[in-house]
Short mmCIF file of N, CA and C in Angstrom, two decimals:
data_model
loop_
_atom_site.label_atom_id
_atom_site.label_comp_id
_atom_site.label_asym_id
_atom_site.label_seq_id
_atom_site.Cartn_x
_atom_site.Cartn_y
_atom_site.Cartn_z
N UNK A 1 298.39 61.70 38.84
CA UNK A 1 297.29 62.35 38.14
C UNK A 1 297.28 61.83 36.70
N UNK A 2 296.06 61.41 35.69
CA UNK A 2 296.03 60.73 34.57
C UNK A 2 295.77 61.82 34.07
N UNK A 3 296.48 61.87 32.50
CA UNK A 3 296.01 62.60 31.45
C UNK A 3 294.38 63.73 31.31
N UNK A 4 293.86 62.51 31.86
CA UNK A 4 292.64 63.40 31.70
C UNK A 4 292.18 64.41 32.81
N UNK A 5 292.70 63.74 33.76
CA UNK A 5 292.62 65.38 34.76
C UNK A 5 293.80 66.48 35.13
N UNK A 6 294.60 66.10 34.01
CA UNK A 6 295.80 67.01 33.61
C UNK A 6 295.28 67.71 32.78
N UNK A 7 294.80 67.50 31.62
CA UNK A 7 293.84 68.05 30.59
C UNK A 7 293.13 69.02 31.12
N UNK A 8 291.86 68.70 32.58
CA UNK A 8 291.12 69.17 32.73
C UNK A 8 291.72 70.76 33.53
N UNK A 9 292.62 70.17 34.43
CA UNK A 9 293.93 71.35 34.96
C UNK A 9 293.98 72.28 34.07
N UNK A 10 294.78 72.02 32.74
CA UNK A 10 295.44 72.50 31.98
C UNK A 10 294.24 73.91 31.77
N UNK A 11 293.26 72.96 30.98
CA UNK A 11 291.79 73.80 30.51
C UNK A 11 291.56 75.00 31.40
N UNK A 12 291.75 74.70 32.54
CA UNK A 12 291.15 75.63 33.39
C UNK A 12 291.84 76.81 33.81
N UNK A 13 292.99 76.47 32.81
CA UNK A 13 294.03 77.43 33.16
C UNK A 13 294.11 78.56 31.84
N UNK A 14 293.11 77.97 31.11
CA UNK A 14 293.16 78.51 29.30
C UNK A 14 294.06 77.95 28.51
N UNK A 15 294.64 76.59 28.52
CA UNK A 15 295.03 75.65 27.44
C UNK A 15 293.97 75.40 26.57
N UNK A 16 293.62 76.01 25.32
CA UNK A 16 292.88 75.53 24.58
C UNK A 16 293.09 74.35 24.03
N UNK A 17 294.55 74.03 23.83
CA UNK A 17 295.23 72.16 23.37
C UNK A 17 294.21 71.35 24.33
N UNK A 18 294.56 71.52 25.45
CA UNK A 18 293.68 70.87 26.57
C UNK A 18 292.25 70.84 26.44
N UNK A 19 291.86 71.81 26.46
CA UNK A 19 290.33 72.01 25.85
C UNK A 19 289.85 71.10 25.11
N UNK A 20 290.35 70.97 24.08
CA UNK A 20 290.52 70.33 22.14
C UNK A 20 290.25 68.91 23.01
N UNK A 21 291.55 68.56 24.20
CA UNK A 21 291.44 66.74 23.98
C UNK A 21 289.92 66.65 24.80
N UNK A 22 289.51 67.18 25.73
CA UNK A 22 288.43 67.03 26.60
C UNK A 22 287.59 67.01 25.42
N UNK A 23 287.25 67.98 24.91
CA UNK A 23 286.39 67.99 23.84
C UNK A 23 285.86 66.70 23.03
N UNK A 24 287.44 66.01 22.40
CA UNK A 24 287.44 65.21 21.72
C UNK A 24 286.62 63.69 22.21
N UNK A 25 286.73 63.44 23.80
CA UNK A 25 286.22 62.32 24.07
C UNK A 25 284.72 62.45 24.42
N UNK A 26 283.94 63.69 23.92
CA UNK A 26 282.18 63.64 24.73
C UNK A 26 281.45 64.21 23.15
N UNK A 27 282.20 64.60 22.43
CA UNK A 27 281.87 65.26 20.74
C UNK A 27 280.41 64.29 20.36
N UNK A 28 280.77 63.22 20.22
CA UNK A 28 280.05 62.02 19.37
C UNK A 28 278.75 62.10 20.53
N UNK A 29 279.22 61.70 21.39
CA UNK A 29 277.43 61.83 22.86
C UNK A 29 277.13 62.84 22.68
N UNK A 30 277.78 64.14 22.83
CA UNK A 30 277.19 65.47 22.74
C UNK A 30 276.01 65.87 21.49
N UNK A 31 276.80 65.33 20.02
CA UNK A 31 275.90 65.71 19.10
C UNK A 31 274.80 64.83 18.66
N UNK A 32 274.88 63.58 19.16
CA UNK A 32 274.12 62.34 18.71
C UNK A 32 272.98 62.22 20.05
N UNK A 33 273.05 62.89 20.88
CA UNK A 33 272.23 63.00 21.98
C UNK A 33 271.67 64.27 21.47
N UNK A 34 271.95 65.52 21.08
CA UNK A 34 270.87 66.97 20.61
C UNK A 34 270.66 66.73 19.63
N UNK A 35 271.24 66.12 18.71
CA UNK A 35 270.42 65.39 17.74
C UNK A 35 269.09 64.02 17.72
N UNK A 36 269.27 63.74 18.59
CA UNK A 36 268.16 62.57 18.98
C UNK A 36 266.55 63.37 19.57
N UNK A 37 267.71 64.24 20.06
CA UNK A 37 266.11 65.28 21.16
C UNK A 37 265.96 66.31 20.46
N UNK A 38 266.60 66.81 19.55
CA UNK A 38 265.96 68.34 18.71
C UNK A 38 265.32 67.75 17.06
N UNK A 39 265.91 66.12 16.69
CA UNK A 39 265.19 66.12 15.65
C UNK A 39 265.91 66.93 14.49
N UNK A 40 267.17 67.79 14.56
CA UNK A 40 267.48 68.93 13.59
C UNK A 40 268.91 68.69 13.62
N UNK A 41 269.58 68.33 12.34
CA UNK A 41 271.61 68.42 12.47
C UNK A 41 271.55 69.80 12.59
N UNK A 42 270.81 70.92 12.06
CA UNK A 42 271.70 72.11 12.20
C UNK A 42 271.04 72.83 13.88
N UNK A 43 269.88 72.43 14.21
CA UNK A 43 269.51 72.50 15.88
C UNK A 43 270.85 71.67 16.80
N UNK A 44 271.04 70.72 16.57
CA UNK A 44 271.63 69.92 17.10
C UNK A 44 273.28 70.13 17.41
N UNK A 45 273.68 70.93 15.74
CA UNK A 45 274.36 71.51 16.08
C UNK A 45 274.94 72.98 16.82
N UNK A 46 273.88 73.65 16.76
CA UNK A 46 273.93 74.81 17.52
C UNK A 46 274.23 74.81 19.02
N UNK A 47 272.99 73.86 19.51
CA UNK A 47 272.92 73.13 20.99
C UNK A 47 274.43 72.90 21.15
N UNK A 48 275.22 71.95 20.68
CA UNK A 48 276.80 71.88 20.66
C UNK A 48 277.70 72.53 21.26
N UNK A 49 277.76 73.55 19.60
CA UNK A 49 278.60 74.91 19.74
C UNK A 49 278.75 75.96 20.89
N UNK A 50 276.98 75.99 21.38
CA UNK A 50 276.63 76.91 22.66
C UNK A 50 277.14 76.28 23.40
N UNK A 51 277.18 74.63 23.91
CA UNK A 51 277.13 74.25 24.90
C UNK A 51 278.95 74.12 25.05
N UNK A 52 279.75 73.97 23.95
CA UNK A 52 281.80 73.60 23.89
C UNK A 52 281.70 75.39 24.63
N UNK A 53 280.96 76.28 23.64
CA UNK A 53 281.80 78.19 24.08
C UNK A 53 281.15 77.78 26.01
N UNK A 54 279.79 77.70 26.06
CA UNK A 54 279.29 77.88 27.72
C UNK A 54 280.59 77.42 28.49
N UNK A 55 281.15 75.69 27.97
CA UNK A 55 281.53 75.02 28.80
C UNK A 55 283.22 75.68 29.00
N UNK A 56 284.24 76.00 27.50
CA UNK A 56 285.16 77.03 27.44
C UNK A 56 284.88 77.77 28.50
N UNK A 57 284.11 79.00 28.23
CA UNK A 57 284.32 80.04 29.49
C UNK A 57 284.23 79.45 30.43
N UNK A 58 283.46 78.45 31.23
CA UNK A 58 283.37 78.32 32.54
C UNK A 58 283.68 77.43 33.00
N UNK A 59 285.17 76.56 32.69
CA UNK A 59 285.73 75.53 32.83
C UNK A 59 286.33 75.61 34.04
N UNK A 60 286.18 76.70 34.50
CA UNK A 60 287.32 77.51 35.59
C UNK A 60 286.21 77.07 37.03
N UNK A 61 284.84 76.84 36.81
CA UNK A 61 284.14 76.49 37.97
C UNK A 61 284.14 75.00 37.90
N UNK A 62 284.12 74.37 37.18
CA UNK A 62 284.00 72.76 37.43
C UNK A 62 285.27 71.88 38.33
N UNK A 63 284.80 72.10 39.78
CA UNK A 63 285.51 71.79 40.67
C UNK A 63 286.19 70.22 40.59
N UNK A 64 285.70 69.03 40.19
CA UNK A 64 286.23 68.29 40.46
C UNK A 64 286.35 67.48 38.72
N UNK A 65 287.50 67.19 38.26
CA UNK A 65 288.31 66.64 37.00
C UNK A 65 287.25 65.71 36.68
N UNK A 66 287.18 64.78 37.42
CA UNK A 66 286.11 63.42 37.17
C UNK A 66 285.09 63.70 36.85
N UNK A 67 284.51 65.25 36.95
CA UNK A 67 283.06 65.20 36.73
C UNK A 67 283.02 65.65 35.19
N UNK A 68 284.00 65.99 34.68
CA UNK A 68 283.67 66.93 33.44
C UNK A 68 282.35 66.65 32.12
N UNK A 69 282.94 65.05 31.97
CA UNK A 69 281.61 64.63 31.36
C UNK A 69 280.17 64.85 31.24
N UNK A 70 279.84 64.57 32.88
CA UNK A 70 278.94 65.36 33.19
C UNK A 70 278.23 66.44 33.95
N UNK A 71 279.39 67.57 33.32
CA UNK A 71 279.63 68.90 33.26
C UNK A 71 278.84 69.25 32.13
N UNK A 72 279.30 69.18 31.39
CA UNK A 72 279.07 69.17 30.09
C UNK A 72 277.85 68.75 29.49
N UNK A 73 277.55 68.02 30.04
CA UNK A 73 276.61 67.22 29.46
C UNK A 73 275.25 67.61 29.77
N UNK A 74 275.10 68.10 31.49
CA UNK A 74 274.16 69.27 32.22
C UNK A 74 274.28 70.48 31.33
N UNK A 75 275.22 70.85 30.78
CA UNK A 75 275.08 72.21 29.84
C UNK A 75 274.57 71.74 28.75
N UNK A 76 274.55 70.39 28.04
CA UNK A 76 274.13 70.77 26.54
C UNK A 76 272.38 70.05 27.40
N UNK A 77 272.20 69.75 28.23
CA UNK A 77 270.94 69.43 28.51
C UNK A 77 269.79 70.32 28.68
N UNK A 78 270.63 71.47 29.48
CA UNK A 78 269.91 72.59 29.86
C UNK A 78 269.56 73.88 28.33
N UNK A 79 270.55 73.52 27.07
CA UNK A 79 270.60 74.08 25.81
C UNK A 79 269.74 73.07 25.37
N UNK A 80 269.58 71.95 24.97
CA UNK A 80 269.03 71.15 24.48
C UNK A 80 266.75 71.82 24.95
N UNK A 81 266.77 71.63 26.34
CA UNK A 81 265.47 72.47 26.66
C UNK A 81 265.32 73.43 26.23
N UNK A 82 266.24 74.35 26.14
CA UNK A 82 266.01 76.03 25.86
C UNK A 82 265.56 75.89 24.43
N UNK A 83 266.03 75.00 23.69
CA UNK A 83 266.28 75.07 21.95
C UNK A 83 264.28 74.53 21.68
N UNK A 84 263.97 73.33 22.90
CA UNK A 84 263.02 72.70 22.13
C UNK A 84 261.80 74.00 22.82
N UNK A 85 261.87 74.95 23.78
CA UNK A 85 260.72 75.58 24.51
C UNK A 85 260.74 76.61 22.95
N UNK A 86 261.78 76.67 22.63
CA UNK A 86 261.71 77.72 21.43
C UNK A 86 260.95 77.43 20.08
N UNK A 87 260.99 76.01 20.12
CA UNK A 87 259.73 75.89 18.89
C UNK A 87 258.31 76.03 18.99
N UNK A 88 257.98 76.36 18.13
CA UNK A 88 256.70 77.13 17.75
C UNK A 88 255.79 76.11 17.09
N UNK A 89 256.29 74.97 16.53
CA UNK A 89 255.55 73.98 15.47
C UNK A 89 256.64 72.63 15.68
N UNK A 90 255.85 71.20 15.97
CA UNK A 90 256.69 70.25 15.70
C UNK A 90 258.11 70.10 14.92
N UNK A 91 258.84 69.73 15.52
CA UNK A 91 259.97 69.38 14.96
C UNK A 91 259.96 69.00 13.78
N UNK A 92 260.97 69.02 12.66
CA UNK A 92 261.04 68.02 11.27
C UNK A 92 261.43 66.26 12.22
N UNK A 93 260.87 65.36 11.36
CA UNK A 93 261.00 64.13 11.24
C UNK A 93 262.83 64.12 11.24
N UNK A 94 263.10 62.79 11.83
CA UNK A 94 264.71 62.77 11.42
C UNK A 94 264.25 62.23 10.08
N UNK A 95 265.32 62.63 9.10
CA UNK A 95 265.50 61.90 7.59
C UNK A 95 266.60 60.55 7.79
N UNK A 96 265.69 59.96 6.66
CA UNK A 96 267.00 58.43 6.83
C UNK A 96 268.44 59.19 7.05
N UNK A 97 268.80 59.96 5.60
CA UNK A 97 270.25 60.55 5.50
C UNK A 97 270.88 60.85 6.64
N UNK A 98 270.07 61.31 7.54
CA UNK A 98 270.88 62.28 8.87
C UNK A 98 272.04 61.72 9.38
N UNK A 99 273.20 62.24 9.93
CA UNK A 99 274.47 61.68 10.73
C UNK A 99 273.74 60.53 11.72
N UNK A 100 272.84 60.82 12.47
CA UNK A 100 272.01 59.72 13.42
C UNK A 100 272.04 58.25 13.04
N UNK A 101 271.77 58.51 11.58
CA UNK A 101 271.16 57.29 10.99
C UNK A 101 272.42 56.53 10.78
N UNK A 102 273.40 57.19 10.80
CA UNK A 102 274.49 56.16 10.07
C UNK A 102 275.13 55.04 11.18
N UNK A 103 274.92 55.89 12.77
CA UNK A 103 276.07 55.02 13.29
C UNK A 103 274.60 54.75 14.54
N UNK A 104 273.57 54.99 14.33
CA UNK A 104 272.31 54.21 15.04
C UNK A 104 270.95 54.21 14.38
N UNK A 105 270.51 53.46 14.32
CA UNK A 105 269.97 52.55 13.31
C UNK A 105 268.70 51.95 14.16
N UNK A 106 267.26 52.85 13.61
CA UNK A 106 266.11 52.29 14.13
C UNK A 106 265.92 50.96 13.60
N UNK A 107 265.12 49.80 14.57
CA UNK A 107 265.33 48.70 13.98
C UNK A 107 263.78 48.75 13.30
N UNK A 108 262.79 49.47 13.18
CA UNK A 108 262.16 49.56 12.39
C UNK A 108 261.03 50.90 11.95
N UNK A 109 260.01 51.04 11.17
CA UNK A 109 259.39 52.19 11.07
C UNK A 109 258.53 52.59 11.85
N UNK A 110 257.88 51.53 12.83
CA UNK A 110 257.38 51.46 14.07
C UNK A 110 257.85 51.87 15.05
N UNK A 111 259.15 51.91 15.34
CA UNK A 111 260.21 52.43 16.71
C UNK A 111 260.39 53.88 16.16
N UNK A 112 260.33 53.92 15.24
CA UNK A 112 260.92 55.58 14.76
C UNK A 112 259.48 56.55 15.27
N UNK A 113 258.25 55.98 14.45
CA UNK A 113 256.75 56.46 14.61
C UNK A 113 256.63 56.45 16.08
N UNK A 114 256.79 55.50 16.75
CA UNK A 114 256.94 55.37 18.24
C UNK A 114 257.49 56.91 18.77
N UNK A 115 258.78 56.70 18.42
CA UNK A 115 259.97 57.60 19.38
C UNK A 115 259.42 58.64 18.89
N UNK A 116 259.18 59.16 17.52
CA UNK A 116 258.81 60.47 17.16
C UNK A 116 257.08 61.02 18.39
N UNK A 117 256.72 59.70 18.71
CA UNK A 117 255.56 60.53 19.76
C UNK A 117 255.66 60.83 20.98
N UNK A 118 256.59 60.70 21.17
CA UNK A 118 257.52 60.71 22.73
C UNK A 118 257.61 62.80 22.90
N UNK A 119 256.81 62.67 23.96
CA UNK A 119 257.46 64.33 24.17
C UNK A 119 259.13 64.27 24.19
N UNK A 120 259.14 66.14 24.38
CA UNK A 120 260.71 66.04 24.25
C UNK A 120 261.49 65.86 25.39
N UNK A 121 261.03 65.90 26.79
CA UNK A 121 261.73 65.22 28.05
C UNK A 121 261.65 64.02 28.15
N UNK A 122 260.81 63.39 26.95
CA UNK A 122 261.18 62.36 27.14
C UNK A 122 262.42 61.53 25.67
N UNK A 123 261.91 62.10 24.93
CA UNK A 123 263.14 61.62 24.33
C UNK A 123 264.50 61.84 24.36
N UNK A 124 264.42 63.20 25.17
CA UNK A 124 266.07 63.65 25.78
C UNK A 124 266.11 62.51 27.00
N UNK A 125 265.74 62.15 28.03
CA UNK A 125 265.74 61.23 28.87
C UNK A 125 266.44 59.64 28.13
N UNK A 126 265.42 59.24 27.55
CA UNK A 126 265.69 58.18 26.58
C UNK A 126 266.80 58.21 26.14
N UNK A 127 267.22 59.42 25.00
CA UNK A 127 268.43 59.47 24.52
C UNK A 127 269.84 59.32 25.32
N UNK A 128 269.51 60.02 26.23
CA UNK A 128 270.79 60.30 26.99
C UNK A 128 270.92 58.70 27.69
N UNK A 129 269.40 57.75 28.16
CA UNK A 129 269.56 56.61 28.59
C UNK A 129 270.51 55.47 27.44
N UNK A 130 269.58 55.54 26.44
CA UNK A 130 270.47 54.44 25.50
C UNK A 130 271.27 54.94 24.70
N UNK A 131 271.28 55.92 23.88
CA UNK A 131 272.15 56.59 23.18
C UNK A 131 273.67 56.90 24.09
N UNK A 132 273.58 57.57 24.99
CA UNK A 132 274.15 58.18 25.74
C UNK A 132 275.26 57.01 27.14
N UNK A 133 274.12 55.85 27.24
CA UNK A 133 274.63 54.99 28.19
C UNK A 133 274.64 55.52 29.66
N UNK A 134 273.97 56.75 30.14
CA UNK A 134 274.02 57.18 31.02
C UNK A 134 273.08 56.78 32.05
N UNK A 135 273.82 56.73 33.52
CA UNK A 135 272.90 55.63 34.41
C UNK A 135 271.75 56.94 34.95
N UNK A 136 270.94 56.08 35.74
CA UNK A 136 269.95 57.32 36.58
C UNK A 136 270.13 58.45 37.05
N UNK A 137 271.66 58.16 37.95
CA UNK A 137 272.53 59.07 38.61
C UNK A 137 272.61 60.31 38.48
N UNK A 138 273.56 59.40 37.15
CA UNK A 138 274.10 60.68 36.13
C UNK A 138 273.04 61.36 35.57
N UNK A 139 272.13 60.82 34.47
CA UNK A 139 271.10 61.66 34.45
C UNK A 139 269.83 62.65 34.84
N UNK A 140 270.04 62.63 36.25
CA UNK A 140 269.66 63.06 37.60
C UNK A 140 270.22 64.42 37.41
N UNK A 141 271.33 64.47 37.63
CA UNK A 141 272.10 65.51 37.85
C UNK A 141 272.36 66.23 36.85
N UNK A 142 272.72 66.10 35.85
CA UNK A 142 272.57 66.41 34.07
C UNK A 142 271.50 67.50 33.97
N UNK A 143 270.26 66.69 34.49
CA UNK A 143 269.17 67.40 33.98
C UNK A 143 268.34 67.65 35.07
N UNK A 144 268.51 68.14 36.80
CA UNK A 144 268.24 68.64 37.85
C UNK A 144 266.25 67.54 38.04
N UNK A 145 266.67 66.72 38.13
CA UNK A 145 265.74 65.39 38.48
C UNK A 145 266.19 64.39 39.21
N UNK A 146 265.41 64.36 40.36
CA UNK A 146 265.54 63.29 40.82
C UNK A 146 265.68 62.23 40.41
N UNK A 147 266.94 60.81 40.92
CA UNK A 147 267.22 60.05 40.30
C UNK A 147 266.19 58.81 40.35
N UNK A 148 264.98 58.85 41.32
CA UNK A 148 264.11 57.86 41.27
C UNK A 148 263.00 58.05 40.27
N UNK A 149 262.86 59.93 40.15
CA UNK A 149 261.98 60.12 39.00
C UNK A 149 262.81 60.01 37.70
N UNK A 150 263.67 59.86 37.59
CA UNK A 150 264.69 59.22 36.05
C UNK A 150 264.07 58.04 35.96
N UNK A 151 264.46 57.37 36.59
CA UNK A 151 264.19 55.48 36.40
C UNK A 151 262.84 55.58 36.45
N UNK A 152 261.68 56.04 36.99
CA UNK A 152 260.44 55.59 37.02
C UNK A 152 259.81 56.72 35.50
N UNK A 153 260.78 57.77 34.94
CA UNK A 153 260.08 58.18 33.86
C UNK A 153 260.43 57.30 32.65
N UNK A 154 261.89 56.95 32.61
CA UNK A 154 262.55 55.85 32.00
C UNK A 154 261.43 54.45 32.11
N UNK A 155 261.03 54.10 33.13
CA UNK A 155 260.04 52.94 32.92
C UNK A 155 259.18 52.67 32.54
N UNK A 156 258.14 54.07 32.41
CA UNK A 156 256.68 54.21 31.65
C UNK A 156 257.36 54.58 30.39
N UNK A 157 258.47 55.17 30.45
CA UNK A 157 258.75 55.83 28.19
C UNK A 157 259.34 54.29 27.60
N UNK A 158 259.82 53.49 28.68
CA UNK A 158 260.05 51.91 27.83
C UNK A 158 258.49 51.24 27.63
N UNK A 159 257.83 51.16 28.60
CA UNK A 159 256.58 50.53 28.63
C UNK A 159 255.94 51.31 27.47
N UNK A 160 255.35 52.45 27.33
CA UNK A 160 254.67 53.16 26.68
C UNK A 160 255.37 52.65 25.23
N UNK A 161 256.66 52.29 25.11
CA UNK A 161 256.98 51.97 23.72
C UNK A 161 256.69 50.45 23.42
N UNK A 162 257.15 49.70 24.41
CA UNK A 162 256.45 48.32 24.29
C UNK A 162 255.28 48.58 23.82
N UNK A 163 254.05 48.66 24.14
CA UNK A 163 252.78 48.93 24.63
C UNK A 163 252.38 49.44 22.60
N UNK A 164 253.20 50.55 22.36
CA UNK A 164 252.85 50.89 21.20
C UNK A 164 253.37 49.87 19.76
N UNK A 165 254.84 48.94 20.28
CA UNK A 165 254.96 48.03 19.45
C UNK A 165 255.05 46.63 19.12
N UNK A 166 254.29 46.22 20.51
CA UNK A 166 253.73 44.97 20.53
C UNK A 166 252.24 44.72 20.01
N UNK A 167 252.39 44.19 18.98
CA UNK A 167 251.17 43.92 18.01
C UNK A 167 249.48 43.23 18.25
N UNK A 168 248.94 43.89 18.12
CA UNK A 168 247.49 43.10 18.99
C UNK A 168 247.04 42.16 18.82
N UNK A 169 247.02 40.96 19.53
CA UNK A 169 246.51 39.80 18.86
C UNK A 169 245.16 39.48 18.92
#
């Protein structure tokens, strides 16, 4: 058995040490993905927090070690929706400053204007695709969608961005 599904053992037993290391390897996807789809560090961080306490208490159902990632990741997805049905008025713009900006980096003001017109299933989709690195599969299951409607919503939100930043000749 490897570390990490010793960890996940441990957790489920109420090792919070254990907890801490699981934690430690999905932190950076977790917040840089509700941050990509809420648009907000302190939304983004909330989504988080709810989603480490949800995943704490109910570590005790996640039957198989290998899946934890995306365990987890279905919880901050399903927080991530709840957070955006709750707004009342467009999101704030991300600001250059934001944590986002530092360690991903729009390659221009066009991709940002772009992404900012993207509904929010679709930029959680997106996010979790490139941000996230997550295949169809996985994002299937994450976020209770079929994995052919992943890839074929994934194909019109790439096209639709082409489309908006390929220049008219």
């Amino acid at each position: 058995m490897n570390d990490f599904s010793n960890d996940v053992d441990l957790a489920r037993q109420g090792n919070t040490e254990a907890f801490a290391r699981l934690y430690s390897t999905v932190y950076e996807d977790l917040y840089h993905i509700a941050l990509y789809s809420l648009r907000s560090s302190h939304d983004a961080a909330d989504a988080v927090s709810d989603t480490v306490l949800d995943a704490f208490c109910s570590i005790k159902k996640l039957r198989s070690p290998d899946r934890f990632k995306s365990w987890i990741m279905s919880i901050l997805a399903a927080k991530i929706k709840r957070k955006q049905r709750s707004y009342f008025e467009p999101a704030d713009e991300l600001s250059d400053d934001s944590p986002l900006s530092e360690s991903f980096s729009f390659e221009s003001v066009e991709l940002r204007e772009a992404v900012d017109k993207l509904d929010n299933e679709s930029r959680l989709l997106l996010s979790m695709s490139v941000l996230g690195g997550y295949t169809s599969d996985e994002i299937s299951e994450m976020c209770g969608i079929r994995s052919g409607t992943v890839r074929s919503k994934l194909s019109r939100i790439k096209q639709r961005l082409r489309l908006e930043l390929t220049p008219e000749i």
